[in-house]
Amino acid sequence: MKKIIEQLQEKMQEGFEKAGFDKKYGMITVSNRPDLCQYQCNGAMAAAKEYKKAPVMIAQEVVSGLTEDEVFETIEAVNPGFINITVSGSFLAEQTDKMKKEERFGIETQEKEKTIVIDYGGPNVAKPLHVGHLRSAVIGESVKRICRFMGNHVIGDVHLGDWGLQIGLIITELKRRQPELPYFDEAFDGDYPDEAPFTISDLEEIYPYASAYSKEHGDYLKEAQEVTAQLQDGRRGYKALWEHILDVSIKDLKKNYDELNVEFDLWKKESDAQPYIPDMVAKLKDEGYAYISEGALVVDVALESDKKEIPPCLIVKSNGATLYATTDLATIVEREKLFHPDQIIYLADKRQTMHFTQVFRVVRKTGIVNPDIELNFIGFGTMNGKDGKPFKTRDGGVLRLQALREEINQEVYNKMMQNRDYSEEEAEKISAKVGLAALKYGDLSNQASKDYIFDIERFSSFEGNTGPYILYTIVRIKSLIAKHRENGGVIEDRPLLPPISKSETDLYLALNKFADAVESAYKELAPHRICQYIYELSEALNHFYHETKILAQEDEERKNSYLQLMDLVQRVLEQSIDLLGFSAPEKM
């Protein structure tokens, strides 16, 4: 389905050609002066230089050949050479009617399906999710859904941190607390217990204790490093404990991600890349890309065009240990072997920009995978408190994600109970949905790379540019249509009628921006584009709702057209919030 702007552009290009000018000047944009017109063409300004003619004269000649076209309500040339366009109501209704009938509301899928791996989430095992994990999960989930909606085969990978000193610290501390466990007896050759000797709560206490203790006791740290090395060398008892740590952690993580409506296709781990490291490192050495510098193995990645220093990428430390860069490179090798991706997208804090610059350059320079794989890094800013500093608990600690969810759900619940008559059970169910929308929309409505202030009171408001406001708009439509049906009414599938008011026209125009919004979000990997769109659409819907008698409309044909329009807005909004990763309740 061709968008309005594409159809206008074709007509404008024909107009330029018909008037004797190059059609390249017939480019259309949405008007930046909606009080004057809906669309505009500034091509005559650019054509003036080539044709040595006053731009307004060129614009007049182009317009003269288009004034009879029924697509235009008005089309006029204005000084110094702009072409202002307002489309006809019949064209607008016809275009929206096409949109109404299409499952994807007019969006064309990609000509060629791509296989895309999205690396997001990135939690470490044995640690609770905290507010620092929010943005990766929320933005990554939305990017995954947008890419999938555009017709691609998309694989979301949580990419767990499970391979390193943190595991060694946990095992070391377990050994001190429960030395009698069979995992620590090297002579034990029986089957280890199926049940883990700890709970997630135990792990969440053990790791921070062991980490802090190791910073003050060198012998303890050295022991943990030795345990880590023995685990990675395959010591049977330590490997069994590591598997218990994974099982207990993943079960808890899945529960927390489910509550965020975040779902991963893969639960791959750093350790999964380990088998690929030896061959990859050998290749880097054999082909002359990697060399020894101060005892460590590195690859130069600086380019002459760099405006700031890009240090070499460290592959293996002087003590033989591998690093995140090593694991990330090996993971790319693994992903090519398993999935043959066309594109890999990473979500991480923007402070990791240098890391991903180095990793991507090693990939490009060394050819360890297909050079056609597109690599993207979405670096996000921090979520800050009202003091402008990273969000913390009242006592200055790191706030758990579950606690943040409970806090915002409670805020929504309190507002609902003040203004509505609900049972406690019903209010709790609704507040969980609305709270998730408040949380996700509050994050996603910001450009990913920017830091933002997390304001629970503002984000949970039912007014303004918030998730609850978007949901309230959807619920308002549901309520209106339900009332119509309760009174015995039906909504017949008939052609939409041309708009007869400014608010109705604005609603038609807002609806028709859906494809542009989603395509921009996909092209830029930017969910905030969809947030901008649904806020504009919700505003247009609510203006129309307040200014129009819908159910009281006496003209049955127009009433039916209004109801079809409302139904379409509801479906478009629901599709949009699904792309953002939340849903609407039946009532609020």
Coordinates of C-alpha atoms in Angstrom, one line a residue:
M1 CA 0.0 0.0 0.0
K2 CA 1.5 3.3 -1.0
K3 CA 1.6 6.0 1.6
I4 CA 0.0 9.4 1.1
I5 CA 3.3 11.1 0.9
E6 CA 4.5 8.6 -1.8
Q7 CA 1.4 9.2 -3.9
L8 CA 1.7 13.0 -3.6
Q9 CA 5.4 12.8 -4.6
E10 CA 4.5 10.8 -7.7
K11 CA 2.0 13.5 -8.7
M12 CA 4.4 16.3 -7.9
Q13 CA 7.1 14.7 -10.0
E14 CA 4.7 14.4 -12.9
G15 CA 3.8 18.0 -12.4
F16 CA 7.5 19.1 -12.6
E17 CA 8.0 17.0 -15.7
K18 CA 4.9 18.3 -17.4
A19 CA 6.0 21.8 -16.7
G20 CA 9.4 21.1 -18.3
F21 CA 11.5 20.6 -15.2
D22 CA 13.4 17.7 -13.8
K23 CA 11.2 15.4 -11.7
K24 CA 13.9 15.2 -9.0
Y25 CA 12.6 18.5 -7.7
G26 CA 9.2 17.1 -6.9
M27 CA 10.0 16.0 -3.3
I28 CA 7.2 16.2 -0.7
T29 CA 7.5 16.7 3.1
V30 CA 5.0 17.0 5.9
S31 CA 4.3 20.7 6.3
N32 CA 6.1 22.5 9.2
R33 CA 3.3 25.0 9.2
P34 CA 0.1 22.8 9.6
D35 CA -1.9 26.0 10.1
L36 CA -1.2 26.8 6.4
C37 CA -1.2 23.3 4.7
Q38 CA -0.7 19.6 5.3
Y39 CA 2.2 18.9 2.9
Q40 CA 4.7 21.1 1.0
C41 CA 7.2 20.9 -1.8
N42 CA 10.2 23.2 -1.8
G43 CA 11.7 21.9 -5.1
A44 CA 11.1 25.1 -7.0
M45 CA 13.6 26.8 -4.7
A46 CA 16.3 24.4 -5.7
A47 CA 15.2 24.3 -9.4
A48 CA 15.6 28.1 -9.7
K49 CA 19.4 27.9 -9.9
E50 CA 19.4 25.3 -12.6
Y51 CA 16.7 26.9 -14.8
K52 CA 17.6 30.5 -14.0
K53 CA 14.1 31.3 -13.3
A54 CA 12.3 32.8 -10.2
P55 CA 11.3 30.0 -7.9
V56 CA 7.7 31.3 -7.6
M57 CA 7.3 31.2 -11.4
I58 CA 8.5 27.6 -11.5
A59 CA 6.1 26.8 -8.6
Q60 CA 3.2 28.5 -10.4
E61 CA 3.8 26.6 -13.6
V62 CA 3.9 23.2 -11.8
V63 CA 0.8 24.0 -9.8
S64 CA -1.2 25.0 -12.9
G65 CA -0.9 21.5 -14.2
L66 CA -2.2 19.9 -11.0
T67 CA -5.1 22.0 -9.8
E68 CA -7.7 19.8 -11.4
D69 CA -6.5 16.6 -9.7
E70 CA -9.1 15.3 -7.3
V71 CA -6.4 14.3 -4.7
F72 CA -5.9 18.0 -3.8
E73 CA -8.3 20.0 -1.8
T74 CA -6.0 23.0 -2.4
I75 CA -2.6 23.3 -4.1
E76 CA -1.0 26.7 -4.4
A77 CA 2.3 28.4 -5.1
V78 CA 3.3 31.0 -2.5
N79 CA 6.3 33.4 -2.2
P80 CA 9.1 32.9 -2.5
G81 CA 8.4 29.6 -4.3
F82 CA 6.9 27.1 -1.9
I83 CA 4.1 24.7 -3.0
N84 CA 1.5 24.2 -0.3
I85 CA -0.8 21.2 -0.4
T86 CA -3.9 20.2 1.4
V87 CA -5.4 16.8 0.3
S88 CA -9.1 16.3 -0.3
G89 CA -11.3 14.6 2.3
S90 CA -12.4 12.0 -0.2
F91 CA -8.8 11.0 -0.9
L92 CA -8.0 10.9 2.8
A93 CA -11.0 8.7 3.6
E94 CA -10.2 6.4 0.6
Q95 CA -6.5 6.0 1.8
T96 CA -7.6 5.4 5.4
D97 CA -10.1 2.8 4.2
K98 CA -7.3 0.9 2.5
M99 CA -5.3 1.0 5.7
K100 CA -8.4 -0.3 7.7
K101 CA -8.6 -3.4 5.5
E102 CA -4.9 -4.4 5.8
E103 CA -3.6 -6.6 8.6
R104 CA -0.4 -4.6 8.9
F105 CA -2.1 -1.2 8.3
G106 CA -0.3 -0.5 5.1
I107 CA 3.2 -1.4 6.1
E108 CA 5.2 -3.3 3.5
T109 CA 7.4 -6.1 4.7
Q110 CA 11.1 -6.2 3.7
E111 CA 11.8 -7.5 0.2
K112 CA 14.3 -9.9 1.6
E113 CA 13.9 -11.4 5.0
K114 CA 17.0 -10.9 7.1
T115 CA 18.2 -13.1 10.0
I116 CA 18.9 -10.8 12.9
V117 CA 20.4 -11.7 16.2
I118 CA 19.7 -9.2 19.0
D119 CA 22.0 -9.4 22.1
Y120 CA 20.2 -7.8 25.0
G121 CA 19.6 -8.3 28.6
G122 CA 23.1 -9.4 29.6
P123 CA 22.6 -10.1 33.3
N124 CA 25.2 -12.0 35.3
V125 CA 24.1 -15.3 37.0
A126 CA 23.8 -15.4 40.8
K127 CA 22.9 -11.7 40.9
P128 CA 19.5 -10.1 41.1
L129 CA 18.2 -7.8 38.3
H130 CA 18.5 -4.2 39.3
V131 CA 17.6 -0.9 37.7
G132 CA 20.8 -1.0 35.6
H133 CA 19.4 -3.9 33.7
L134 CA 16.1 -2.2 32.8
R135 CA 17.1 -0.3 29.7
S136 CA 18.8 -3.2 27.9
A137 CA 15.8 -5.4 28.5
V138 CA 13.1 -2.8 27.6
I139 CA 14.8 -1.3 24.5
G140 CA 16.1 -4.6 23.3
E141 CA 12.7 -6.3 23.5
S142 CA 11.1 -3.4 21.5
V143 CA 13.8 -3.4 18.9
K144 CA 13.3 -7.2 18.5
R145 CA 9.5 -6.8 18.1
I146 CA 9.9 -4.0 15.6
C147 CA 12.5 -5.9 13.5
R148 CA 10.2 -9.0 13.6
F149 CA 7.1 -6.9 12.6
M150 CA 9.0 -5.7 9.5
G151 CA 9.2 -9.3 8.3
N152 CA 12.6 -10.5 9.5
H153 CA 13.7 -13.7 11.3
V154 CA 14.8 -12.3 14.6
I155 CA 16.6 -14.2 17.4
G156 CA 16.7 -12.5 20.8
D157 CA 19.6 -13.7 23.0
V158 CA 20.0 -12.9 26.7
H159 CA 23.7 -13.7 26.6
L160 CA 24.3 -14.5 30.3
G161 CA 27.5 -13.6 32.1
D162 CA 28.4 -17.0 33.6
W163 CA 32.1 -17.4 33.0
G164 CA 34.6 -15.7 35.2
L165 CA 35.8 -14.8 38.7
Q166 CA 32.2 -14.3 40.0
I167 CA 31.7 -18.1 39.8
G168 CA 35.0 -18.8 41.4
L169 CA 34.1 -16.4 44.3
I170 CA 30.8 -18.2 44.9
I171 CA 32.3 -21.7 44.8
T172 CA 35.1 -20.5 47.2
E173 CA 32.6 -19.1 49.7
L174 CA 30.4 -22.2 49.4
K175 CA 33.5 -24.4 50.2
R176 CA 34.1 -22.4 53.3
R177 CA 30.5 -22.6 54.5
Q178 CA 29.8 -26.2 53.5
P179 CA 33.1 -28.0 53.1
E180 CA 31.3 -31.4 53.6
L181 CA 29.5 -31.1 50.2
P182 CA 30.6 -33.8 47.7
Y183 CA 31.5 -31.2 45.1
F184 CA 34.7 -30.4 46.9
D185 CA 35.9 -34.0 47.3
E186 CA 38.1 -34.8 44.3
A187 CA 37.9 -38.5 45.1
F188 CA 34.1 -38.5 44.8
D189 CA 33.0 -40.4 41.7
G190 CA 29.2 -40.8 42.3
D191 CA 26.3 -38.8 41.0
Y192 CA 25.9 -35.3 42.4
P193 CA 22.6 -34.3 43.9
D194 CA 19.9 -33.1 41.5
E195 CA 18.9 -30.4 44.0
A196 CA 21.2 -27.3 44.4
P197 CA 22.7 -26.8 47.8
F198 CA 21.5 -23.2 47.8
T199 CA 18.6 -21.0 46.8
I200 CA 18.6 -17.8 44.7
S201 CA 18.4 -15.8 48.0
D202 CA 21.5 -17.6 49.2
L203 CA 23.4 -16.7 46.0
E204 CA 22.3 -13.1 46.2
E205 CA 23.9 -12.9 49.7
I206 CA 27.0 -15.1 49.0
Y207 CA 28.3 -13.2 45.9
P208 CA 28.4 -9.7 47.3
Y209 CA 29.9 -11.0 50.5
A210 CA 32.6 -13.0 48.7
S211 CA 33.3 -10.1 46.3
A212 CA 33.8 -7.6 49.1
Y213 CA 35.9 -10.0 51.2
S214 CA 38.2 -10.8 48.3
K215 CA 39.0 -7.1 47.9
E216 CA 40.5 -7.0 51.4
H217 CA 42.0 -10.5 51.6
G218 CA 44.5 -11.4 48.9
D219 CA 44.8 -15.0 49.8
Y220 CA 41.0 -15.4 49.4
L221 CA 41.1 -13.7 46.0
K222 CA 44.0 -16.0 44.9
E223 CA 42.0 -19.0 46.0
A224 CA 39.0 -17.8 44.0
Q225 CA 41.1 -17.3 40.9
E226 CA 42.5 -20.8 41.2
V227 CA 39.0 -22.2 41.6
T228 CA 37.9 -20.3 38.5
A229 CA 40.8 -21.7 36.5
Q230 CA 40.0 -25.3 37.7
L231 CA 36.4 -24.8 36.7
Q232 CA 37.4 -23.6 33.3
D233 CA 39.7 -26.6 33.0
G234 CA 36.7 -28.9 33.7
R235 CA 37.0 -30.0 37.3
R236 CA 34.0 -32.2 37.8
G237 CA 32.7 -31.0 41.1
Y238 CA 33.1 -27.3 40.3
K239 CA 31.3 -27.8 37.0
A240 CA 28.4 -29.4 38.7
L241 CA 28.1 -26.5 41.1
W242 CA 28.3 -24.1 38.2
E243 CA 25.4 -25.9 36.5
H244 CA 23.4 -25.6 39.8
I245 CA 24.2 -21.8 39.8
L246 CA 23.0 -21.6 36.3
D247 CA 19.7 -23.5 36.9
V248 CA 18.8 -21.5 40.0
S249 CA 19.7 -18.2 38.4
I250 CA 17.9 -18.8 35.1
K251 CA 14.7 -19.9 36.8
D252 CA 14.7 -16.6 38.8
L253 CA 15.7 -14.5 35.9
K254 CA 12.9 -15.9 33.7
K255 CA 10.4 -15.1 36.3
N256 CA 11.6 -11.5 36.5
Y257 CA 11.7 -11.1 32.8
D258 CA 8.3 -12.6 32.4
E259 CA 6.9 -9.8 34.7
L260 CA 8.6 -7.3 32.4
N261 CA 7.0 -9.0 29.3
V262 CA 10.5 -9.6 28.0
E263 CA 11.0 -13.0 26.3
F264 CA 14.3 -14.3 24.9
D265 CA 14.5 -16.9 22.2
L266 CA 18.0 -18.1 23.4
W267 CA 19.5 -18.4 26.9
K268 CA 23.1 -18.6 25.6
K269 CA 26.0 -17.9 27.9
E270 CA 29.5 -16.5 27.8
S271 CA 30.7 -20.0 28.4
D272 CA 29.1 -21.2 25.2
A273 CA 31.7 -19.3 23.2
Q274 CA 34.7 -20.9 25.0
P275 CA 35.1 -23.8 22.5
Y276 CA 35.5 -21.3 19.6
I277 CA 38.3 -19.2 21.3
P278 CA 41.4 -21.5 20.6
D279 CA 40.9 -21.7 16.9
M280 CA 40.0 -18.0 16.6
V281 CA 43.1 -16.9 18.6
A282 CA 45.3 -19.3 16.4
K283 CA 43.8 -17.7 13.3
L284 CA 44.5 -14.2 14.5
K285 CA 48.1 -15.2 15.3
D286 CA 48.8 -17.2 12.1
E287 CA 47.5 -14.5 9.8
G288 CA 49.6 -11.8 11.5
Y289 CA 46.7 -9.8 12.9
A290 CA 47.5 -10.5 16.6
Y291 CA 50.9 -9.8 18.2
I292 CA 52.5 -9.8 21.7
S293 CA 52.7 -6.4 23.4
E294 CA 54.0 -6.3 27.0
G295 CA 53.2 -10.0 27.4
A296 CA 49.6 -9.7 26.1
L297 CA 48.1 -10.6 22.8
V298 CA 46.6 -7.6 21.0
V299 CA 45.2 -6.6 17.6
D300 CA 45.7 -3.0 16.3
V301 CA 42.4 -1.4 15.3
A302 CA 43.3 2.3 14.9
L303 CA 42.5 4.0 11.5
E304 CA 44.2 7.0 10.0
S305 CA 40.8 8.7 9.9
D306 CA 40.4 8.4 13.7
K307 CA 40.0 11.8 15.4
K308 CA 40.7 10.3 18.8
E309 CA 43.0 7.5 20.0
I310 CA 41.6 3.9 19.6
P311 CA 43.9 1.6 21.6
P312 CA 44.6 -1.9 20.4
C313 CA 42.1 -4.6 21.3
L314 CA 43.3 -6.9 24.0
I315 CA 42.6 -10.5 23.2
V316 CA 44.6 -12.5 25.8
K317 CA 46.1 -11.1 29.0
S318 CA 49.8 -11.7 29.9
N319 CA 48.6 -14.4 32.4
G320 CA 46.8 -16.3 29.7
A321 CA 43.3 -15.1 30.7
T322 CA 40.7 -14.1 28.1
L323 CA 38.6 -11.0 28.3
Y324 CA 35.1 -9.8 27.3
A325 CA 36.5 -8.8 23.9
T326 CA 37.7 -12.4 23.4
T327 CA 34.4 -13.8 24.4
D328 CA 32.4 -11.3 22.3
L329 CA 34.5 -12.1 19.2
A330 CA 34.1 -15.8 19.8
T331 CA 30.4 -15.4 20.2
I332 CA 30.2 -13.7 16.8
V333 CA 32.0 -16.7 15.3
E334 CA 29.5 -19.0 17.1
R335 CA 26.5 -17.0 15.9
E336 CA 27.7 -17.2 12.3
K337 CA 28.1 -20.9 12.5
L338 CA 24.7 -21.5 14.2
F339 CA 22.5 -18.9 12.6
H340 CA 24.2 -17.3 9.6
P341 CA 22.9 -13.8 10.6
D342 CA 22.7 -10.9 8.2
Q343 CA 22.8 -8.5 11.2
I344 CA 23.8 -8.6 14.9
I345 CA 22.5 -5.8 17.2
Y346 CA 24.0 -5.2 20.6
L347 CA 22.3 -3.3 23.5
A348 CA 24.6 -2.0 26.3
D349 CA 25.4 1.0 28.3
K350 CA 26.9 3.7 26.0
R351 CA 30.0 3.7 28.1
Q352 CA 30.9 0.5 26.3
T353 CA 31.1 2.3 23.0
M354 CA 34.9 1.9 22.9
H355 CA 34.6 -1.8 23.6
F356 CA 32.2 -2.4 20.7
T357 CA 34.2 -0.2 18.4
Q358 CA 37.3 -2.3 19.0
V359 CA 35.4 -5.6 18.7
F360 CA 33.7 -4.6 15.4
R361 CA 37.0 -3.4 14.0
V362 CA 38.7 -6.7 14.8
V363 CA 35.9 -8.5 13.0
R364 CA 36.2 -6.3 9.9
K365 CA 40.0 -6.3 9.8
T366 CA 40.6 -10.0 10.4
G367 CA 37.6 -11.6 8.5
I368 CA 36.9 -14.1 11.2
V369 CA 33.3 -14.1 10.0
N370 CA 31.5 -13.1 6.8
P371 CA 32.4 -9.4 6.1
D372 CA 28.8 -8.8 5.0
I373 CA 27.3 -9.2 8.5
E374 CA 26.0 -5.9 9.7
L375 CA 27.1 -5.1 13.2
N376 CA 25.2 -2.5 15.2
F377 CA 25.6 -1.2 18.8
I378 CA 22.8 0.7 20.5
G379 CA 24.4 2.5 23.4
F380 CA 21.9 3.7 26.0
G381 CA 22.2 6.4 28.6
T382 CA 21.5 6.0 32.3
M383 CA 18.2 6.2 34.2
N384 CA 18.7 8.8 36.8
G385 CA 16.8 10.0 39.9
K386 CA 15.5 13.5 40.4
D387 CA 19.0 14.5 41.6
G388 CA 20.4 13.7 38.2
K389 CA 22.5 10.8 39.4
P390 CA 22.0 7.1 38.7
F391 CA 18.8 5.8 40.3
K392 CA 19.4 4.5 43.8
T393 CA 17.4 3.3 46.8
R394 CA 16.7 5.9 49.6
D395 CA 19.8 4.6 51.5
G396 CA 22.0 4.9 48.5
G397 CA 22.0 1.2 47.4
V398 CA 21.3 -0.3 44.0
L399 CA 17.5 -0.7 43.6
R400 CA 16.3 -4.1 42.5
L401 CA 14.2 -4.1 39.4
Q402 CA 11.4 -6.0 41.2
A403 CA 11.3 -3.3 43.9
L404 CA 11.1 -0.6 41.2
R405 CA 8.2 -2.4 39.6
E406 CA 6.4 -2.8 42.9
E407 CA 6.9 0.9 43.6
I408 CA 5.4 2.1 40.3
N409 CA 2.6 -0.4 40.5
Q410 CA 1.7 0.9 44.0
E411 CA 1.8 4.5 42.7
V412 CA -0.7 3.6 39.9
Y413 CA -2.8 1.6 42.3
N414 CA -3.1 4.5 44.7
K415 CA -4.2 6.8 41.9
M416 CA -6.8 4.4 40.7
M417 CA -8.3 3.9 44.2
Q418 CA -8.5 7.6 44.7
N419 CA -10.5 8.2 41.5
R420 CA -12.2 4.9 40.7
D421 CA -14.4 2.4 42.3
Y422 CA -12.6 -1.0 42.0
S423 CA -12.2 -4.0 44.2
E424 CA -8.7 -4.4 45.5
E425 CA -8.1 -7.5 43.5
E426 CA -9.2 -5.9 40.2
A427 CA -7.2 -2.7 40.9
E428 CA -4.1 -4.8 41.6
K429 CA -4.5 -6.6 38.2
I430 CA -5.1 -3.4 36.3
S431 CA -2.3 -1.5 38.1
A432 CA 0.2 -4.2 37.2
K433 CA -0.6 -3.6 33.4
V434 CA -0.7 0.1 33.7
G435 CA 2.5 0.2 35.9
L436 CA 4.4 -1.8 33.2
A437 CA 3.2 0.7 30.6
A438 CA 4.3 3.6 32.8
L439 CA 7.7 2.0 33.3
K440 CA 8.4 1.0 29.7
Y441 CA 6.9 4.1 28.0
G442 CA 8.8 6.3 30.5
D443 CA 12.0 4.7 29.3
L444 CA 11.2 4.1 25.6
S445 CA 9.8 7.6 24.9
N446 CA 13.4 8.9 25.4
Q447 CA 16.0 8.6 22.7
A448 CA 18.1 5.6 23.8
S449 CA 21.4 7.3 23.9
K450 CA 20.2 10.0 26.3
D451 CA 20.2 9.9 30.1
Y452 CA 16.8 10.6 31.5
I453 CA 15.2 11.4 34.9
F454 CA 12.9 8.6 36.2
D455 CA 10.0 10.4 37.8
I456 CA 7.5 7.9 39.1
E457 CA 4.8 10.5 39.8
R458 CA 5.0 11.9 36.2
F459 CA 5.4 8.5 34.5
S460 CA 2.4 7.1 36.3
S461 CA 0.2 10.1 35.5
F462 CA -3.0 9.5 33.4
E463 CA -2.4 12.8 31.6
G464 CA 0.3 14.0 29.3
N465 CA 2.9 12.0 27.3
T466 CA 2.8 8.9 29.5
G467 CA 2.1 5.2 29.1
P468 CA -1.1 5.4 31.3
Y469 CA -2.4 8.2 29.0
I470 CA -1.9 6.0 25.9
L471 CA -3.7 3.1 27.7
Y472 CA -6.5 5.3 28.8
T473 CA -7.1 6.4 25.2
I474 CA -7.4 2.7 24.2
V475 CA -9.7 1.9 27.1
R476 CA -11.8 5.0 26.2
I477 CA -12.4 3.6 22.7
K478 CA -13.1 0.1 24.0
S479 CA -15.7 1.5 26.4
L480 CA -17.4 3.6 23.7
I481 CA -17.6 0.6 21.3
A482 CA -18.8 -1.7 24.1
K483 CA -21.6 0.8 25.0
H484 CA -22.7 0.9 21.3
R485 CA -22.9 -2.9 21.2
E486 CA -24.7 -3.2 24.6
N487 CA -27.4 -1.0 23.1
G488 CA -27.8 -3.5 20.2
G489 CA -25.6 -1.6 17.8
V490 CA -23.2 -3.1 15.2
I491 CA -20.3 -1.7 13.3
E492 CA -20.7 -2.4 9.6
D493 CA -17.7 -2.7 7.2
R494 CA -18.5 0.2 4.8
P495 CA -16.3 2.8 3.1
L496 CA -15.2 5.5 5.5
L497 CA -16.8 8.9 4.9
P498 CA -14.7 12.0 4.1
P499 CA -14.0 14.0 7.3
I500 CA -16.2 17.0 8.0
S501 CA -14.3 18.7 10.9
K502 CA -10.7 19.7 11.5
S503 CA -10.4 17.3 14.4
E504 CA -11.6 14.4 12.2
T505 CA -9.2 15.4 9.5
D506 CA -6.4 15.6 11.9
L507 CA -7.3 12.1 13.2
Y508 CA -7.2 10.7 9.6
L509 CA -3.8 12.4 9.0
A510 CA -2.4 11.1 12.3
L511 CA -3.5 7.5 11.5
N512 CA -1.8 7.6 8.1
K513 CA 1.6 8.4 9.8
F514 CA 1.7 4.8 11.2
A515 CA 3.8 3.3 8.4
D516 CA 6.3 6.2 8.5
A517 CA 6.7 5.9 12.3
V518 CA 7.3 2.2 12.3
E519 CA 9.6 2.3 9.3
S520 CA 11.7 5.1 11.0
A521 CA 11.8 3.1 14.2
Y522 CA 13.1 0.1 12.3
K523 CA 15.6 2.0 10.2
E524 CA 17.0 3.9 13.1
L525 CA 16.6 1.1 15.7
A526 CA 14.7 3.7 17.7
P527 CA 11.5 2.8 19.6
H528 CA 11.0 6.4 20.7
R529 CA 9.7 7.1 17.2
I530 CA 6.7 4.9 17.9
C531 CA 6.2 6.6 21.2
Q532 CA 6.1 10.0 19.5
Y533 CA 3.6 8.6 17.0
I534 CA 1.2 7.1 19.5
Y535 CA 1.2 10.2 21.6
E536 CA 0.3 12.3 18.5
L537 CA -2.4 9.8 17.5
S538 CA -3.9 9.7 21.1
E539 CA -4.0 13.4 21.2
A540 CA -5.8 13.5 17.9
L541 CA -8.3 10.9 19.0
N542 CA -9.1 12.6 22.3
H543 CA -9.6 16.0 20.5
F544 CA -12.0 14.3 18.1
Y545 CA -13.8 12.4 20.9
H546 CA -14.4 15.6 22.9
E547 CA -15.6 17.7 19.9
T548 CA -17.8 15.1 18.2
K549 CA -21.1 13.5 19.0
I550 CA -20.4 9.9 18.2
L551 CA -23.0 7.6 19.7
A552 CA -25.5 10.5 19.6
Q553 CA -24.9 11.1 15.9
E554 CA -28.3 11.0 14.1
D555 CA -26.9 10.2 10.7
E556 CA -26.5 6.4 10.9
E557 CA -24.0 6.3 8.0
R558 CA -21.8 8.9 9.6
K559 CA -22.1 7.3 13.0
N560 CA -21.0 4.0 11.5
S561 CA -18.0 5.7 9.9
Y562 CA -17.0 7.3 13.2
L563 CA -17.2 3.9 14.9
Q564 CA -15.1 2.3 12.2
L565 CA -12.6 5.1 12.6
M566 CA -12.4 4.6 16.4
D567 CA -12.0 0.9 16.0
L568 CA -9.1 1.5 13.6
V569 CA -7.4 3.9 16.0
Q570 CA -7.7 1.2 18.7
R571 CA -6.2 -1.5 16.6
V572 CA -3.3 0.7 15.5
L573 CA -2.6 1.8 19.1
E574 CA -2.7 -1.8 20.3
Q575 CA -0.3 -2.9 17.6
S576 CA 2.0 0.0 18.5
I577 CA 2.1 -0.7 22.2
D578 CA 2.7 -4.4 21.4
L579 CA 5.8 -3.3 19.5
L580 CA 6.8 -1.4 22.6
G581 CA 6.3 -4.5 24.8
F582 CA 3.1 -3.8 26.8
S583 CA -0.6 -4.2 26.5
A584 CA -3.9 -2.5 27.6
P585 CA -6.4 -3.6 30.2
E586 CA -10.1 -3.8 29.4
K587 CA -10.9 -0.9 31.7
M588 CA -9.1 1.7 33.8

